[in-house]
XYZ file of N, CA and C in Angstrom:
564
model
N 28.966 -4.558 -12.355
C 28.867 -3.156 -12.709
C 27.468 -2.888 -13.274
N 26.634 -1.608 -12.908
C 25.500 -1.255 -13.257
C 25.678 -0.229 -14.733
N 24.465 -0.859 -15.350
C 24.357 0.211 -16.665
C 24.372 2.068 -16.523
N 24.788 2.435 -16.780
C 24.544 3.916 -16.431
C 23.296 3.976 -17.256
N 22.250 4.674 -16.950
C 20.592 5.164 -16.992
C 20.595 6.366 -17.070
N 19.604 7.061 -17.817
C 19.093 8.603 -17.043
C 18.167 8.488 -16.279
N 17.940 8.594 -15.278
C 16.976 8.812 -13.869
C 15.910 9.566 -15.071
N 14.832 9.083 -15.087
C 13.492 9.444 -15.538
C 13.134 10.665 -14.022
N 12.458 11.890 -14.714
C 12.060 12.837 -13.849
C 10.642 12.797 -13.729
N 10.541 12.533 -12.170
C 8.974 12.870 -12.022
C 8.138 13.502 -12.626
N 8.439 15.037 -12.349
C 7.300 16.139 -12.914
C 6.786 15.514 -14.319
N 8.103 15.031 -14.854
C 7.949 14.681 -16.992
C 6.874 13.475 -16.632
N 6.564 12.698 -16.163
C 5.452 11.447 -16.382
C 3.995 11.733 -16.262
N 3.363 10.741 -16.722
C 2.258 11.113 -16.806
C 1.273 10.604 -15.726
N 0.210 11.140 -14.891
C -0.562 10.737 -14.098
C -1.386 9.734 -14.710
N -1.637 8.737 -13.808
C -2.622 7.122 -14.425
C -3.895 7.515 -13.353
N -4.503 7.395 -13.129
C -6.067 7.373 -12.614
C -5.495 6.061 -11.676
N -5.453 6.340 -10.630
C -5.107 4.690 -9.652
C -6.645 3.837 -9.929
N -7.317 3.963 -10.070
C -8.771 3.749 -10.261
C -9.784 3.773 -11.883
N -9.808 2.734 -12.510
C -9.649 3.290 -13.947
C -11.655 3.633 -14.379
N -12.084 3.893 -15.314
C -13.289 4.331 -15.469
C -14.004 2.959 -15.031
N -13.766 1.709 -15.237
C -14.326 0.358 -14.999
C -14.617 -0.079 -13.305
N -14.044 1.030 -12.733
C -13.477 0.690 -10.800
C -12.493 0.104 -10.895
N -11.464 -0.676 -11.584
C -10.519 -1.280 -11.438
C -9.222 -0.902 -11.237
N -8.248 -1.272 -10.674
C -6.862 -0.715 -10.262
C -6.210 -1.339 -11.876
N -5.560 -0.207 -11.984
C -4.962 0.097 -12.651
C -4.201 -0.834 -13.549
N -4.318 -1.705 -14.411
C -3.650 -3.572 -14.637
C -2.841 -3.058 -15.495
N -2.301 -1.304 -16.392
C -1.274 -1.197 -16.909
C 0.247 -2.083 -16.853
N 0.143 -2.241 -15.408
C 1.338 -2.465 -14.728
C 2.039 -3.894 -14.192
N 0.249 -4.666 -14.763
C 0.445 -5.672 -13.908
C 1.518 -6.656 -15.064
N 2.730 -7.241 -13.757
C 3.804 -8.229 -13.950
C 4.734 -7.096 -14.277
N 5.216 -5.903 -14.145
C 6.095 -5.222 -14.815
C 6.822 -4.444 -13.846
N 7.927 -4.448 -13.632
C 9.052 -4.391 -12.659
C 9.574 -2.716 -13.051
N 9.540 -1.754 -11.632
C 9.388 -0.369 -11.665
C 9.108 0.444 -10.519
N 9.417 1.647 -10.846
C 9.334 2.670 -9.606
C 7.616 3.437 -9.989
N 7.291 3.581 -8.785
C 5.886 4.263 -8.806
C 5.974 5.348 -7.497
N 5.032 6.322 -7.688
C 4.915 7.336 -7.057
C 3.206 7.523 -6.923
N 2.790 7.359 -5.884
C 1.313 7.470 -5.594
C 1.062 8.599 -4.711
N -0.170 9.554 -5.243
C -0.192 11.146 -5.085
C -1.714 10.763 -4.561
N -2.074 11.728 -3.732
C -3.768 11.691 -3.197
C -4.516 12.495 -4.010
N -5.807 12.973 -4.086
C -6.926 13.519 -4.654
C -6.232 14.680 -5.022
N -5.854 15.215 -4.274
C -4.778 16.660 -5.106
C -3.660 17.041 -5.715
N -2.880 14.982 -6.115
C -1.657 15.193 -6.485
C -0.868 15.664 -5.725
N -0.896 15.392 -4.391
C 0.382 15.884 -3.494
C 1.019 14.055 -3.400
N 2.426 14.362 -3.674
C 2.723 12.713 -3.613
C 2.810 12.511 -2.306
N 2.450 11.019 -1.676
C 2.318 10.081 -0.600
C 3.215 9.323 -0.437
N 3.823 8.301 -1.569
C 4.522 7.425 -1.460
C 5.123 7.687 -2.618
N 6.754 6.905 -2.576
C 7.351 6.390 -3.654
C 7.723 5.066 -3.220
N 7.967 3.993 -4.465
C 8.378 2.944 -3.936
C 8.644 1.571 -5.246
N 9.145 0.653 -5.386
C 9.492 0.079 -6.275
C 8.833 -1.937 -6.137
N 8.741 -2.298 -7.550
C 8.461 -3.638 -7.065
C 8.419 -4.511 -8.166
N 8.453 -5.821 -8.508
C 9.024 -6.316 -9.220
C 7.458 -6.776 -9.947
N 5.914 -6.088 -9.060
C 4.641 -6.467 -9.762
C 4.220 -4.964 -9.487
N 4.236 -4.175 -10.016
C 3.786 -2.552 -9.632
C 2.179 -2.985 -9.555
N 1.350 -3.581 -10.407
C -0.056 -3.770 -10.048
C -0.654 -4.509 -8.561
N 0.422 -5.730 -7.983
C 0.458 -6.226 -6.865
C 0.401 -5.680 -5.807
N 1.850 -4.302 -6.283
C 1.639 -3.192 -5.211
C 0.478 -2.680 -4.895
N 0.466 -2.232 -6.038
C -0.410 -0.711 -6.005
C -2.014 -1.006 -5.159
N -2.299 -2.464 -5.700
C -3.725 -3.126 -4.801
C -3.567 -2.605 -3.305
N -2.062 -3.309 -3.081
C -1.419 -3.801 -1.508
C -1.723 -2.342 -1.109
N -1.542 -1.288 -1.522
C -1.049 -0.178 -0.632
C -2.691 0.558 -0.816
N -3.435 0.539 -1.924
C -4.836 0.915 -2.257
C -5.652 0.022 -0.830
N -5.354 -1.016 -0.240
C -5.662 -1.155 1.183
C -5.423 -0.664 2.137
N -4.424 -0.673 2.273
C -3.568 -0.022 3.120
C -4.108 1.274 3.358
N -4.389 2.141 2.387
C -3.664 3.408 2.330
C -5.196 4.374 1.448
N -6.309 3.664 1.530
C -6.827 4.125 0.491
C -7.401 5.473 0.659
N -7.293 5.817 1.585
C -7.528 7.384 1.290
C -6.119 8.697 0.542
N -5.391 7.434 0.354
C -4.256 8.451 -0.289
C -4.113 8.124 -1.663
N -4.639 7.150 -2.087
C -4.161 6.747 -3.613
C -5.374 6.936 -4.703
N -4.919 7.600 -4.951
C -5.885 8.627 -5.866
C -5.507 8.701 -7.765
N -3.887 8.969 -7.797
C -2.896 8.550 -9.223
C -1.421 8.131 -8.731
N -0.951 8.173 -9.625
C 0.065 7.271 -9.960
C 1.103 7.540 -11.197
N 1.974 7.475 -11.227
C 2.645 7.690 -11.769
C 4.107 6.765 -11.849
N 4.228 5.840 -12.667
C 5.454 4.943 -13.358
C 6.424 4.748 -13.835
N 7.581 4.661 -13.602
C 8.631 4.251 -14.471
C 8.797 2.905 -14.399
N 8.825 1.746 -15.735
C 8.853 0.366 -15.790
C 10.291 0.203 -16.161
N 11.144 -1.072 -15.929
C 12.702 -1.291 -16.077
C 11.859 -2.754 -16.727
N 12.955 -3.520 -17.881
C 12.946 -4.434 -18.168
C 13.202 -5.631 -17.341
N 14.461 -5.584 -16.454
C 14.750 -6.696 -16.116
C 14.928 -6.487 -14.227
N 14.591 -7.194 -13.496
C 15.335 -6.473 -11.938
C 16.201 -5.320 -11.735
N 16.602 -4.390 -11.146
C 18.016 -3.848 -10.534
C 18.044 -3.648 -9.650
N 18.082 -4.151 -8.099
C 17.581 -3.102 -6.895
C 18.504 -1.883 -7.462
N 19.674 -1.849 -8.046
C 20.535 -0.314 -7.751
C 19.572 0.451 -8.342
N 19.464 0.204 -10.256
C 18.795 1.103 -10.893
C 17.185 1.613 -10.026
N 16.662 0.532 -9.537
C 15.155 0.791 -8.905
C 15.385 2.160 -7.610
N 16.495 1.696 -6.722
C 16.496 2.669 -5.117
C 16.941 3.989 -6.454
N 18.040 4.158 -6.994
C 18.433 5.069 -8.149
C 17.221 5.973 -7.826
N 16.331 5.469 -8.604
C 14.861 6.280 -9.398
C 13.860 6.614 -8.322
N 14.030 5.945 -7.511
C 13.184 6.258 -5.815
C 13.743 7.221 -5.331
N 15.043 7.083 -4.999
C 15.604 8.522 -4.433
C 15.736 9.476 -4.978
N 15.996 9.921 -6.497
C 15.967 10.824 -7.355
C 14.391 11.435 -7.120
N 13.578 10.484 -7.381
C 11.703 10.933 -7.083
C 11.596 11.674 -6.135
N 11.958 11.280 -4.566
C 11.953 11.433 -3.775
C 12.793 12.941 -3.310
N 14.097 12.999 -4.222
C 15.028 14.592 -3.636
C 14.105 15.548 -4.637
N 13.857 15.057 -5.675
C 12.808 15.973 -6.947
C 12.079 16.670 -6.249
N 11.211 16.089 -4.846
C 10.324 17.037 -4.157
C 10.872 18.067 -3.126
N 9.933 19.015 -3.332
C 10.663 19.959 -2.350
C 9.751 19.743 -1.129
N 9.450 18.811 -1.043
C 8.384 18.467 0.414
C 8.000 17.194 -0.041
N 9.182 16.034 0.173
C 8.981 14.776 0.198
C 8.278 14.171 0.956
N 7.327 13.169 0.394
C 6.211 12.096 1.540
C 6.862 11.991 2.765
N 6.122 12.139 3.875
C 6.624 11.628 5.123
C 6.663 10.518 5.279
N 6.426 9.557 4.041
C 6.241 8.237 3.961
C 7.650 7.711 3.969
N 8.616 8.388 3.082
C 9.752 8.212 2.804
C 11.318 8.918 3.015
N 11.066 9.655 4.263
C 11.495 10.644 4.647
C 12.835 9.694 5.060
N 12.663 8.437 5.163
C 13.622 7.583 6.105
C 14.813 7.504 5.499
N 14.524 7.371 3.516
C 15.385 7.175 2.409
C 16.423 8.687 2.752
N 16.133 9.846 3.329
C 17.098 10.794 3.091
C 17.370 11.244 4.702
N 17.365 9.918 5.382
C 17.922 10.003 6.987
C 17.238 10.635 8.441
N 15.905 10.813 7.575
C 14.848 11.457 8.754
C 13.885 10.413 9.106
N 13.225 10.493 9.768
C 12.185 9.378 10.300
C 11.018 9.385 9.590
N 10.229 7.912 9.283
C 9.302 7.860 8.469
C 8.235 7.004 8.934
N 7.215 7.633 10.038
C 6.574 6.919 11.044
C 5.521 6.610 10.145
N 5.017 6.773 8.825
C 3.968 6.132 8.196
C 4.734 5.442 7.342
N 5.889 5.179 7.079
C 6.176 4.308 6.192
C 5.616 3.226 5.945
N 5.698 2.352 7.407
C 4.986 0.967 8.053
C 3.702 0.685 7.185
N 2.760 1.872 7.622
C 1.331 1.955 7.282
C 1.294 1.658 5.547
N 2.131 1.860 5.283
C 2.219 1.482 3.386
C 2.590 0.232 3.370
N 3.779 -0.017 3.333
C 4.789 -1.534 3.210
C 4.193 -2.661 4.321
N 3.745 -2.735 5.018
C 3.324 -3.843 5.920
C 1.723 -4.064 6.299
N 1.900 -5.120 6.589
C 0.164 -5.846 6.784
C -0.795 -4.915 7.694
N -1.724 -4.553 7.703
C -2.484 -3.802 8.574
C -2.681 -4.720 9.929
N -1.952 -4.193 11.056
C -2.202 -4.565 12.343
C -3.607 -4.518 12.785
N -4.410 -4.955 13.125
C -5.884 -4.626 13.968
C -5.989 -4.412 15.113
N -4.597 -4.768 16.136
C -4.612 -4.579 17.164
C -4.993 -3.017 17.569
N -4.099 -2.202 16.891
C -4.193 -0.510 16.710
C -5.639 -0.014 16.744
N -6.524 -0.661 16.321
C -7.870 -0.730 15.605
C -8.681 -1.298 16.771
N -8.880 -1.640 17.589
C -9.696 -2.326 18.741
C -10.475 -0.840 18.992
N -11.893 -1.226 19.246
C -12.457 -1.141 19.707
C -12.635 -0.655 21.608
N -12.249 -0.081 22.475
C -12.623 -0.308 23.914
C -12.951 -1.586 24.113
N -14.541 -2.056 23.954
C -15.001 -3.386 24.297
C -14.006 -4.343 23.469
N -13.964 -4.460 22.696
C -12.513 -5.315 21.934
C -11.280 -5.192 22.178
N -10.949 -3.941 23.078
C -9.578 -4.451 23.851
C -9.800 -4.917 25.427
N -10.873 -4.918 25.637
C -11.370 -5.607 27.090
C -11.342 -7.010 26.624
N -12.071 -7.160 26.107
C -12.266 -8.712 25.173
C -11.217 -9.683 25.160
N -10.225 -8.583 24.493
C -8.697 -9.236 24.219
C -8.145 -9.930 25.551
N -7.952 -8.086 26.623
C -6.965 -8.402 27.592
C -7.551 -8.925 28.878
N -8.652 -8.542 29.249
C -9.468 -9.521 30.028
C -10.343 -10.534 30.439
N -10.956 -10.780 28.984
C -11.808 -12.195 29.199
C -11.169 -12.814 27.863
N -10.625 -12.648 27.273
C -9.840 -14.161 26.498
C -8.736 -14.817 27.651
N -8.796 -15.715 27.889
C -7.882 -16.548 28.576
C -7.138 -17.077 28.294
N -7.202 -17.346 26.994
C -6.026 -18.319 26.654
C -5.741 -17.989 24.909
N -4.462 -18.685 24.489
C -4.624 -18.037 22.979
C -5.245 -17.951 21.706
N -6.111 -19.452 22.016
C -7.237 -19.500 21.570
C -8.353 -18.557 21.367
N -8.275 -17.999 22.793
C -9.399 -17.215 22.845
C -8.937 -15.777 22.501
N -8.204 -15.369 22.604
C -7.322 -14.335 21.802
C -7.237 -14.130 20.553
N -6.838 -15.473 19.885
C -6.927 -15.550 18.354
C -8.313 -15.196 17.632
N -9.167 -15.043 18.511
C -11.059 -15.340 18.051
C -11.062 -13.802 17.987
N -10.722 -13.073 18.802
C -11.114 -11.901 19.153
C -10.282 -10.986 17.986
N -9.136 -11.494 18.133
C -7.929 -10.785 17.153
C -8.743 -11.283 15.357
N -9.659 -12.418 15.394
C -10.024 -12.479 13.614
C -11.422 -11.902 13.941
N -11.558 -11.490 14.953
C -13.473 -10.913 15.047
C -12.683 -9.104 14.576
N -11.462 -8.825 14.889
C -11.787 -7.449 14.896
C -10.826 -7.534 13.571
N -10.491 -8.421 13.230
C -9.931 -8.584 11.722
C -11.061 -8.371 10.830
N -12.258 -9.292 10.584
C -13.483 -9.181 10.252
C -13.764 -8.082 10.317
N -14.250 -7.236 10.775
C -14.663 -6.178 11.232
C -13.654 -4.743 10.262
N -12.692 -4.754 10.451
C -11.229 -3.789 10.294
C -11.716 -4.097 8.353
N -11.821 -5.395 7.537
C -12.315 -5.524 6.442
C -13.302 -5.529 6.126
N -14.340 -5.197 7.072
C -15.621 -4.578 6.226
C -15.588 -3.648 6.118
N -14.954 -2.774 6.716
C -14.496 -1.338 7.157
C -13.647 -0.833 5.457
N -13.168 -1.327 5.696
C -12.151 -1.333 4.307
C -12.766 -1.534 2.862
N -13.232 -2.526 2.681
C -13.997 -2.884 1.782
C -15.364 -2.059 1.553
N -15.889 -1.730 2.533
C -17.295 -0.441 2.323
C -16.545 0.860 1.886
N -14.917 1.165 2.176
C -14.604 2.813 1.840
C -14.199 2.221 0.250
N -13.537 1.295 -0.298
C -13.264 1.062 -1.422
C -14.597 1.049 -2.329
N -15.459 0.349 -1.914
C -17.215 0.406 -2.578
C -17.369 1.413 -2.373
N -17.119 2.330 -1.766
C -17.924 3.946 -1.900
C -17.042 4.773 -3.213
N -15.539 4.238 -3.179
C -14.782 4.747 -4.420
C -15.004 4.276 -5.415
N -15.896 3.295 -5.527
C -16.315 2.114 -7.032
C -15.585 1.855 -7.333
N -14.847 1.197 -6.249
C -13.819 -0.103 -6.330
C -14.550 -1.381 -6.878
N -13.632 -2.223 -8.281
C -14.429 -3.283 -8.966
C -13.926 -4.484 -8.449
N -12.347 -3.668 -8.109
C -11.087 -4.584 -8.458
C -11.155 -5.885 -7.113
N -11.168 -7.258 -7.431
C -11.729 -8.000 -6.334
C -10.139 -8.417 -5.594
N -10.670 -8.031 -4.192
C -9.928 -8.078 -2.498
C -10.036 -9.563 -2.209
N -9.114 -10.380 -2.128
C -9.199 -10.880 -1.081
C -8.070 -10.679 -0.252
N -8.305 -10.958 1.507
C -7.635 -10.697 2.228
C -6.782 -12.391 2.766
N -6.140 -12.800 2.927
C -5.507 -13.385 3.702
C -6.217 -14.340 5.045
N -6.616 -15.564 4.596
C -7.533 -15.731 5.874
C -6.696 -16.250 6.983
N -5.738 -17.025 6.792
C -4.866 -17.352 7.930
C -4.687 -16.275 8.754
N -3.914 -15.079 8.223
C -3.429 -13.899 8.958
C -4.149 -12.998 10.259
N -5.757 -13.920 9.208
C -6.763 -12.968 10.492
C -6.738 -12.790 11.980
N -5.575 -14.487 12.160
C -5.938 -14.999 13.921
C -4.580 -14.330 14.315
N -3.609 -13.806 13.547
C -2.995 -13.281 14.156
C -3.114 -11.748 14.636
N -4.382 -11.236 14.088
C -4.882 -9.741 13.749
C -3.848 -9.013 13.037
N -3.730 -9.994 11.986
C -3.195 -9.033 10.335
C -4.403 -9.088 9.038
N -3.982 -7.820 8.209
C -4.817 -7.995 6.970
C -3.634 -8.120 5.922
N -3.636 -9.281 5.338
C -2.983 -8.739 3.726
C -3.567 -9.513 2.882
N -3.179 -9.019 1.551
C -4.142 -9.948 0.801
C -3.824 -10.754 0.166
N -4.227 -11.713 -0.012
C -3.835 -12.708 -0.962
C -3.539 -13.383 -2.262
């Protein structure tokens, strides 16, 4: 049996700077198990979503996603709950009267950027013309596939890493080097 809670209300919390005066993401959070809501440059929310390292997240999706994460906003739980956590996500989430299309999936509609938050950045999506020639006609084998898939991996993270340096991002990236040959980014 779950504790009965009051669902903490969005509007009532306070906005965090996803980005703090130092360039750094936000380390309020870091190790502390909770629902977050990440809003872009104008405070229109993007995402809601829960995790048992909200600072882990918040990096993960500040890749992902960084033209949308701008603030932030927290509720921390002491101990695990998935119930109490989905609870406070979906409450966040009906609170809006024009919920993220991120999360549209939680109230039975389709949520074609969800992916783009929660999962590794594909590079395949990301090719280049000459880099999908590369791929599908002169790599031969998977070897040679794998080269092409961490050349446009390479590439997909400098890309990334120059828009975060233009935000005076401090907070240090690394990406995942195994993942590269499969043409994923996550970080490590």
């Amino acid at each position: 049996m779950t504790p009965e809670i009051s669902l903490p209300i969005l509007a009532s919390l306070e906005y965090y700077a996803y980005i703090d005066d130092y360039g750094e993401v936000i380390a309020d959070f870091q190790g502390k198990i909770g629902v977050y809501a990440i809003f872009n440059q104008d405070k229109i929310i993007q995402f809601v979503g829960y995790s048992r390292d909200i600072y882990l997240s918040l990096k993960q999706h500040l890749v992902r996603q960084p033209q949308n994460c701008y603030w932030v906003k927290v509720q921390t739980i002491d101990r695990p709950n998935r119930t109490i956590l989905e609870n406070i996500e979906n409450a966040w989430i009906n609170e809006n009267p024009h919920p993220p299309l991120t999360n549209a999936d939680s109230l039975g509609g389709v949520a074609m950027d969800k992916q783009k938050w929660i999962n590794a950045i594909d590079v395949k999506g990301l090719m280049t013309p000459e880099e999908q020639n590369n791929y599908q006609n002169i790599a031969i084998d998977e070897f040679a596939k794998s080269k092409v898939l961490k050349n446009v991996a390479r590439r997909v993270e400098e890309e990334i890493l120059a828009i975060l340096e233009a935000r005076g991002v401090k907070t240090q990236i690394r990406f995942n080097p195994k993942l590269k040959e499969a043409g994923l980014l996550d970080l490590k």
